Coordinates of C-alpha atoms in Angstrom, one line a residue:
M1 CA 54.1 50.8 -40.9
F2 CA 50.9 51.7 -39.5
N3 CA 48.4 51.9 -42.5
L4 CA 44.9 53.1 -42.2
E5 CA 43.2 52.5 -45.1
R6 CA 44.2 48.5 -44.5
W7 CA 42.5 49.0 -40.5
Q8 CA 39.8 50.4 -41.4
E9 CA 39.3 47.3 -43.9
I10 CA 39.7 44.6 -40.8
F11 CA 37.2 47.0 -38.8
E12 CA 34.8 47.1 -41.8
A13 CA 35.5 43.1 -42.8
I14 CA 34.8 42.5 -38.7
R15 CA 31.7 44.5 -38.8
K16 CA 29.9 43.0 -41.7
N17 CA 30.6 39.7 -40.2
K18 CA 29.9 40.6 -36.8
L19 CA 29.2 36.6 -35.4
R20 CA 30.6 34.8 -36.5
T21 CA 33.5 36.6 -35.6
F22 CA 32.2 36.9 -32.6
L23 CA 32.0 32.8 -32.7
T24 CA 35.1 32.3 -34.0
G25 CA 36.3 34.6 -31.2
L26 CA 35.8 32.4 -28.5
S27 CA 36.3 29.8 -29.3
V28 CA 40.1 30.9 -30.0
A29 CA 39.4 32.8 -26.5
S30 CA 38.3 30.0 -24.4
G31 CA 41.5 27.5 -25.7
I32 CA 43.8 29.5 -24.9
F33 CA 41.9 30.5 -21.6
I34 CA 42.1 26.4 -21.4
L35 CA 45.5 25.6 -22.2
V36 CA 46.6 29.0 -19.8
I37 CA 44.6 28.1 -16.4
L38 CA 46.0 23.8 -17.0
L39 CA 50.0 25.0 -17.4
G40 CA 49.1 27.3 -14.2
I41 CA 47.8 24.1 -12.8
G42 CA 50.4 22.0 -14.3
Q43 CA 53.2 24.6 -12.5
G44 CA 50.8 23.9 -8.9
M45 CA 51.3 20.4 -8.7
Q46 CA 54.8 21.4 -9.0
N47 CA 54.7 23.7 -6.5
G48 CA 53.1 20.9 -3.6
V49 CA 56.0 18.7 -5.0
Q50 CA 58.4 20.4 -3.6
Q51 CA 56.8 21.9 -0.8
Q52 CA 55.8 17.7 0.1
F53 CA 59.8 17.2 -0.4
E54 CA 61.1 20.6 1.2
S55 CA 59.2 19.4 4.6
D56 CA 62.3 16.4 4.8
A57 CA 66.0 17.0 3.8
T58 CA 66.0 16.8 -0.1
N59 CA 68.7 14.1 -0.1
R60 CA 67.5 12.6 3.0
I61 CA 67.3 8.1 2.5
S62 CA 65.6 6.2 4.9
V63 CA 65.9 2.4 5.9
W64 CA 63.5 0.4 8.1
T65 CA 62.1 -3.1 8.3
N66 CA 59.2 -5.1 8.2
V67 CA 57.7 -9.1 7.9
T68 CA 60.0 -11.3 4.7
S69 CA 58.1 -13.2 2.2
V70 CA 59.8 -15.3 1.3
E71 CA 61.7 -19.0 2.9
Y72 CA 65.5 -18.7 2.6
K73 CA 68.4 -21.2 3.7
G74 CA 66.3 -22.8 6.2
L75 CA 64.0 -19.8 7.4
N76 CA 60.2 -19.4 6.7
P77 CA 58.7 -17.0 6.3
G78 CA 57.1 -14.5 8.5
R79 CA 60.6 -12.9 10.3
R80 CA 60.0 -10.0 11.8
I81 CA 63.1 -8.1 10.7
E82 CA 64.3 -5.3 13.7
M83 CA 67.4 -3.2 13.4
D84 CA 69.6 -2.7 16.0
N85 CA 72.6 -0.4 16.7
R86 CA 75.1 -2.1 15.1
D87 CA 73.0 -2.4 11.6
Y88 CA 73.3 1.8 12.3
D89 CA 77.8 1.1 12.9
L90 CA 78.5 -0.4 10.0
A91 CA 77.1 1.5 7.4
V92 CA 78.1 5.0 9.4
N93 CA 81.2 2.7 8.5
K94 CA 80.8 2.0 5.8
N95 CA 80.2 5.2 3.5
E96 CA 81.7 6.6 6.2
D97 CA 83.5 9.7 3.8
N98 CA 80.3 9.7 1.2
I99 CA 77.7 10.4 4.6
E100 CA 76.3 14.1 5.3
Y101 CA 74.0 13.4 7.8
K102 CA 73.1 10.6 10.2
S103 CA 71.0 9.4 13.1
G104 CA 68.8 6.1 14.1
V105 CA 65.3 6.7 15.3
Y106 CA 63.2 4.7 17.9
S107 CA 59.6 5.8 18.2
R108 CA 56.7 5.6 20.2
W109 CA 53.4 6.9 19.3
G110 CA 50.7 8.2 21.6
Q111 CA 53.2 9.0 24.5
L112 CA 50.7 11.0 26.8
T113 CA 52.9 14.1 28.2
T114 CA 51.5 16.4 30.4
F115 CA 52.4 20.1 31.7
K116 CA 51.0 21.0 35.1
K117 CA 47.5 21.4 33.6
E118 CA 48.2 20.7 30.4
S119 CA 48.4 17.7 28.6
G120 CA 48.2 15.8 25.1
S121 CA 49.4 12.9 23.1
Y122 CA 52.2 13.0 20.5
R123 CA 55.0 10.9 19.3
V124 CA 58.7 10.6 20.7
E125 CA 61.3 10.1 18.6
G126 CA 65.1 9.0 20.3
V127 CA 67.2 10.3 17.7
H128 CA 70.7 11.5 17.2
G129 CA 72.3 15.4 16.7
D130 CA 71.5 14.6 13.2
Y131 CA 68.0 14.5 12.9
Q132 CA 67.7 17.5 13.2
F133 CA 68.9 18.9 9.3
L134 CA 67.8 15.0 8.2
E135 CA 63.9 17.1 9.0
N136 CA 65.0 19.8 8.0
E137 CA 64.0 21.4 10.9
T138 CA 64.5 24.7 12.9
L139 CA 64.7 26.2 16.6
V140 CA 63.2 28.5 17.3
V141 CA 64.7 29.4 20.4
G142 CA 67.2 25.9 22.6
R143 CA 68.9 23.7 21.0
Y144 CA 68.9 20.2 19.7
I145 CA 69.4 16.8 21.0
N146 CA 73.6 16.8 20.8
Q147 CA 75.6 14.2 21.0
G148 CA 77.5 14.7 25.4
D149 CA 72.6 13.6 24.9
V150 CA 73.6 10.9 23.7
N151 CA 76.7 9.2 24.9
N152 CA 75.3 10.7 29.2
Y153 CA 71.5 9.2 28.4
E154 CA 70.1 13.0 29.6
K155 CA 67.1 13.3 30.3
H156 CA 66.4 16.0 28.1
A157 CA 64.0 16.8 25.8
V158 CA 63.2 19.6 22.1
I159 CA 59.8 20.2 21.9
G160 CA 58.0 20.8 18.4
N161 CA 56.5 23.7 18.2
Q162 CA 53.2 22.4 18.4
V163 CA 53.6 21.0 21.4
Y164 CA 54.0 23.6 22.7
L165 CA 51.8 26.0 22.3
D166 CA 49.3 23.4 23.3
L167 CA 51.2 22.2 26.6
F168 CA 53.1 25.2 27.4
K169 CA 50.8 28.6 25.9
G170 CA 53.3 31.5 24.5
K171 CA 55.2 31.1 27.7
D172 CA 59.0 30.2 28.0
A173 CA 60.1 25.8 28.5
L174 CA 63.5 26.4 28.5
G175 CA 64.5 24.4 31.3
E176 CA 60.7 23.2 32.5
Y177 CA 60.1 19.8 32.5
I178 CA 58.0 17.6 31.3
D179 CA 56.2 14.5 32.2
V180 CA 56.4 11.7 29.3
A181 CA 54.5 8.6 29.5
G182 CA 55.3 9.5 33.6
I183 CA 59.0 10.6 33.0
K184 CA 61.3 13.5 33.5
F185 CA 62.1 15.5 30.2
K186 CA 63.6 18.5 30.9
V187 CA 63.0 21.0 28.1
V188 CA 65.8 22.3 25.7
G189 CA 65.0 23.4 22.3
V190 CA 61.6 23.8 20.7
Y191 CA 61.3 23.4 16.7
S192 CA 59.8 24.6 13.5
D193 CA 59.8 22.1 10.8
P194 CA 58.0 23.4 6.8
G195 CA 55.9 19.4 7.0
G196 CA 53.5 21.9 9.4
E197 CA 51.3 20.9 12.3
R198 CA 51.6 17.4 11.4
E199 CA 55.5 17.6 11.6
E200 CA 55.4 20.1 15.2
T201 CA 53.8 17.2 17.0
R202 CA 56.8 15.7 17.9
I203 CA 59.1 15.1 21.4
F204 CA 62.7 14.3 20.6
I205 CA 64.6 12.9 23.5
P206 CA 68.4 10.7 22.7
I207 CA 68.1 8.2 20.9
S208 CA 70.6 6.1 24.1
T209 CA 67.5 7.5 26.6
A210 CA 64.9 6.1 24.5
Q211 CA 66.6 3.0 24.4
R212 CA 66.8 2.7 28.1
V213 CA 63.1 3.8 28.9
Y214 CA 61.4 2.0 26.5
N215 CA 63.3 -1.2 27.4
A216 CA 64.4 -2.0 24.5
G217 CA 67.8 -3.0 24.2
D218 CA 69.5 -1.3 20.8
K219 CA 66.7 -1.6 19.5
L220 CA 65.9 0.8 16.1
R221 CA 63.0 1.4 14.0
S222 CA 64.2 3.5 11.3
L223 CA 68.1 4.8 9.7
A224 CA 68.4 7.8 7.8
F225 CA 70.8 9.4 6.1
T226 CA 72.0 12.0 3.5
L227 CA 75.0 11.8 0.9
E228 CA 77.1 15.4 0.4
K229 CA 76.4 17.0 -2.0
H230 CA 78.0 16.1 -5.7
D231 CA 77.8 19.1 -8.3
S232 CA 75.0 17.8 -10.1
Y233 CA 72.2 16.2 -10.0
E234 CA 72.6 13.2 -12.3
D235 CA 75.7 12.4 -10.3
A236 CA 73.5 13.1 -6.2
L237 CA 71.1 10.6 -7.7
A238 CA 73.4 7.7 -9.0
A239 CA 75.1 7.4 -5.6
S240 CA 72.6 8.2 -3.4
E241 CA 71.3 5.1 -5.9
A242 CA 74.8 3.3 -5.3
F243 CA 74.4 4.2 -1.1
S244 CA 70.9 2.6 -1.3
A245 CA 71.3 -0.8 -2.9
Q246 CA 74.3 -2.0 -1.3
L247 CA 72.8 -0.4 2.3
E248 CA 69.7 -3.0 1.6
A249 CA 71.9 -6.1 0.6
D250 CA 73.9 -5.3 3.2
L251 CA 71.2 -5.5 5.6
K252 CA 69.9 -8.5 3.7
T253 CA 72.8 -9.8 4.4
K254 CA 73.1 -9.7 7.6
H255 CA 70.0 -10.3 8.5
T256 CA 69.3 -13.7 6.3
I257 CA 67.3 -12.6 4.1
A258 CA 66.8 -13.4 0.3
P259 CA 68.2 -11.1 -1.8
T260 CA 64.4 -10.9 -4.7
D261 CA 62.5 -10.5 -0.4
D262 CA 60.8 -7.1 -1.0
R263 CA 59.5 -6.6 1.9
A264 CA 61.7 -7.4 4.7
V265 CA 63.6 -4.6 4.5
N266 CA 62.3 -1.4 3.0
V267 CA 65.0 1.8 1.5
N268 CA 63.5 5.3 0.7
N269 CA 65.0 6.9 -1.1
S270 CA 63.7 10.6 -1.6
L271 CA 65.6 11.6 -5.3
E272 CA 64.1 9.4 -6.4
N273 CA 61.2 9.9 -5.0
A274 CA 61.6 13.4 -6.4
K275 CA 62.8 12.4 -9.8
K276 CA 59.7 10.1 -10.0
F277 CA 57.5 12.8 -9.2
Y278 CA 59.2 14.9 -11.3
D279 CA 59.6 13.1 -15.1
L280 CA 55.1 12.3 -14.1
N281 CA 54.3 16.0 -13.6
K282 CA 56.3 17.3 -16.7
M283 CA 54.1 14.1 -18.8
I284 CA 50.7 15.7 -17.1
R285 CA 52.6 19.3 -18.0
W286 CA 52.6 18.0 -22.0
F287 CA 49.8 16.3 -21.8
F288 CA 48.8 20.2 -20.8
W289 CA 49.8 22.0 -23.6
G290 CA 48.2 18.8 -26.0
V291 CA 44.8 19.2 -24.9
G292 CA 45.7 24.1 -25.0
I293 CA 46.7 23.4 -28.6
C294 CA 43.6 21.1 -29.6
T295 CA 41.0 23.8 -28.2
I296 CA 43.1 26.7 -30.0
I297 CA 43.6 24.0 -33.8
A298 CA 39.5 23.7 -33.5
G299 CA 39.8 28.2 -32.9
V300 CA 41.8 28.3 -35.8
V301 CA 39.9 25.6 -38.0
G302 CA 36.7 28.5 -37.0
V303 CA 38.9 31.5 -38.2
S304 CA 39.9 29.7 -41.0
N305 CA 36.6 29.5 -42.6
I306 CA 35.3 32.5 -41.5
M307 CA 38.8 34.2 -43.7
L308 CA 36.8 32.3 -46.6
I309 CA 34.0 33.6 -46.4
I310 CA 35.2 36.9 -46.4
V311 CA 36.9 35.8 -48.7
K312 CA 34.2 34.1 -50.6
E313 CA 32.0 38.2 -50.5
R314 CA 35.3 40.5 -52.0
T315 CA 35.9 38.7 -55.1
K316 CA 35.5 41.3 -57.0
E317 CA 37.5 43.7 -54.4
I318 CA 39.9 41.4 -55.0
G319 CA 40.1 41.7 -58.6
I320 CA 39.7 44.8 -58.9
R321 CA 42.8 45.4 -56.8
K322 CA 44.4 42.7 -59.2
A323 CA 43.5 44.2 -62.4
I324 CA 45.0 47.6 -61.4
G325 CA 48.2 46.3 -60.8
A326 CA 48.2 44.2 -56.9
E327 CA 50.8 42.4 -56.3
P328 CA 49.5 38.1 -55.4
W329 CA 51.9 39.4 -52.1
S330 CA 50.3 42.0 -51.0
I331 CA 46.9 40.2 -51.0
I332 CA 47.8 38.0 -49.0
G333 CA 49.0 40.3 -47.1
M334 CA 45.7 41.9 -46.3
I335 CA 43.8 38.4 -45.7
L336 CA 46.8 37.6 -43.5
H337 CA 46.3 40.9 -41.7
E338 CA 42.7 40.4 -41.0
S339 CA 43.2 36.7 -39.3
I340 CA 45.4 37.4 -36.9
F341 CA 44.2 40.6 -36.1
V342 CA 41.5 38.1 -35.0
T343 CA 42.9 35.5 -33.8
A344 CA 45.0 38.0 -31.5
I345 CA 42.7 40.8 -30.0
A346 CA 40.5 36.9 -29.3
G347 CA 43.5 34.9 -27.4
F348 CA 44.7 38.2 -25.6
I349 CA 41.1 38.2 -24.2
G350 CA 41.5 34.9 -23.1
L351 CA 45.2 35.2 -21.3
I352 CA 44.3 38.5 -19.3
F353 CA 41.4 37.2 -18.1
S354 CA 42.7 33.7 -17.1
L355 CA 45.3 35.3 -15.7
F356 CA 43.5 37.6 -13.7
L357 CA 41.7 34.4 -12.4
L358 CA 45.0 32.5 -11.5
Q359 CA 45.9 35.5 -10.0
I360 CA 43.3 36.3 -7.8
V361 CA 42.3 32.6 -6.9
G362 CA 45.3 30.6 -6.9
P363 CA 47.0 32.3 -4.0
F364 CA 44.2 30.1 -2.3
I365 CA 44.1 26.9 -3.2
E366 CA 45.9 24.5 -0.6
M367 CA 46.4 21.4 -0.9
D368 CA 48.6 18.4 -0.9
Y369 CA 49.8 18.6 -3.7
I370 CA 48.6 21.2 -5.7
K371 CA 49.1 24.9 -4.0
N372 CA 49.3 28.2 -6.1
P373 CA 48.7 27.3 -9.5
S374 CA 50.3 30.4 -12.2
V375 CA 52.7 30.7 -14.8
D376 CA 55.1 32.7 -14.5
F377 CA 56.5 35.6 -18.1
S378 CA 57.7 32.7 -20.6
V379 CA 54.2 31.1 -20.6
A380 CA 52.7 34.1 -21.4
I381 CA 54.8 35.6 -23.7
T382 CA 55.0 31.5 -25.6
T383 CA 50.9 31.6 -25.6
V384 CA 51.7 35.2 -27.2
I385 CA 53.9 33.7 -30.0
I386 CA 51.4 30.7 -30.5
L387 CA 48.9 33.1 -30.8
V388 CA 50.5 35.3 -33.9
I389 CA 51.5 32.0 -35.4
A390 CA 48.6 30.7 -35.2
G391 CA 46.6 33.2 -36.8
A392 CA 49.3 33.6 -40.0
I393 CA 47.9 29.4 -40.6
A394 CA 44.0 30.7 -39.4
G395 CA 44.9 33.1 -42.9
F396 CA 47.5 31.5 -44.9
F397 CA 44.5 29.0 -46.8
P398 CA 42.5 32.1 -47.2
A399 CA 44.7 34.2 -48.5
Y400 CA 46.4 31.9 -51.2
R401 CA 43.1 31.3 -52.3
A402 CA 42.3 35.1 -53.0
A403 CA 46.0 35.4 -54.1
N404 CA 45.5 32.5 -57.0
I405 CA 42.1 34.7 -58.4
K406 CA 42.5 35.0 -61.9
P407 CA 40.9 39.5 -62.1
I408 CA 38.5 38.6 -65.3
E409 CA 36.7 36.1 -63.1
A410 CA 36.5 37.8 -60.3
L411 CA 34.8 40.7 -62.0
R412 CA 32.5 38.8 -63.4
D413 CA 30.7 37.4 -60.0
E414 CA 28.0 38.2 -58.2

């Protein structure tokens, strides 16, 4: 119930202690401001990580090889391991029921590509048809590489949107022929990639064609897979880890690599990477909460000190109230009202200012691992609850002291 007299008392107490109240309120406001900004940065980091993983399929498993680092079965370290089509077939045949999308990859970097008078240097990748989904690519026009292209060694190419802009300048590209390192390829599609311009400066051709035109035999640079969907993240992660471990073991056995050699075969599991990033981000956000709470506690201590001073200055008034029958809880309520009011007003100022700053500046922040720092409604509600609790804590001890003042001693106070 609204009590005009009580609110008049609160404003009068604040008026008498204007400077101290202002400084204390500033401390509380800065604490809330820092907390919300830090939480916004934490959310921005999560947004950035999500964007990084969106550039490929979220459950992608990629495999590539390097040189051996451990002597094994009489073979010296330093052997370069090269995968081939048989490695791809082994992985596919052994895990056919679990694999969703699959592709071998043969890549060549810095391939001079020309169309009429325009030219550029791009990465060319020989792939299977599923690679579109492994890269999470969207066709702008035309089609992607298909199994018929692979079986017939077709000289077909799917170009990235940036390649299209560089070479065709917005004109129709379908059916046109581009020259890639001296070999003519027919453009059958143009794709876009959520990874942006860097990922759109590639040209995809059939894996069989790439191996033939580059005299690679049956060699592969890498393998890429995604597994069938699972009902829960935990099940998907477990299946992904098991598949990765088995694939690594099979490749080491086939190529006579020591089981302890951690350099010869590299398996990148995007689900495992995502879990590591999200766990790290969770720890960072908890750290931000800790820093913000500690800052708020400093403000709470200041409010508590202010309230102790107010109680000291109003000792005689409190004694008169108790002498005429005021209950201890009414005295406590009076002090708590003042404490919560000061804390809430200062905190709301810090909250509104921080939300306003994130709303204005956040959308313009675009970094590799920080994107659009912001806080959601639940965080705002949580900070409000923290404010109320902080105000109650700040005022409780001064209120308890006020409630225990003996009327006769209070009336003698000068």
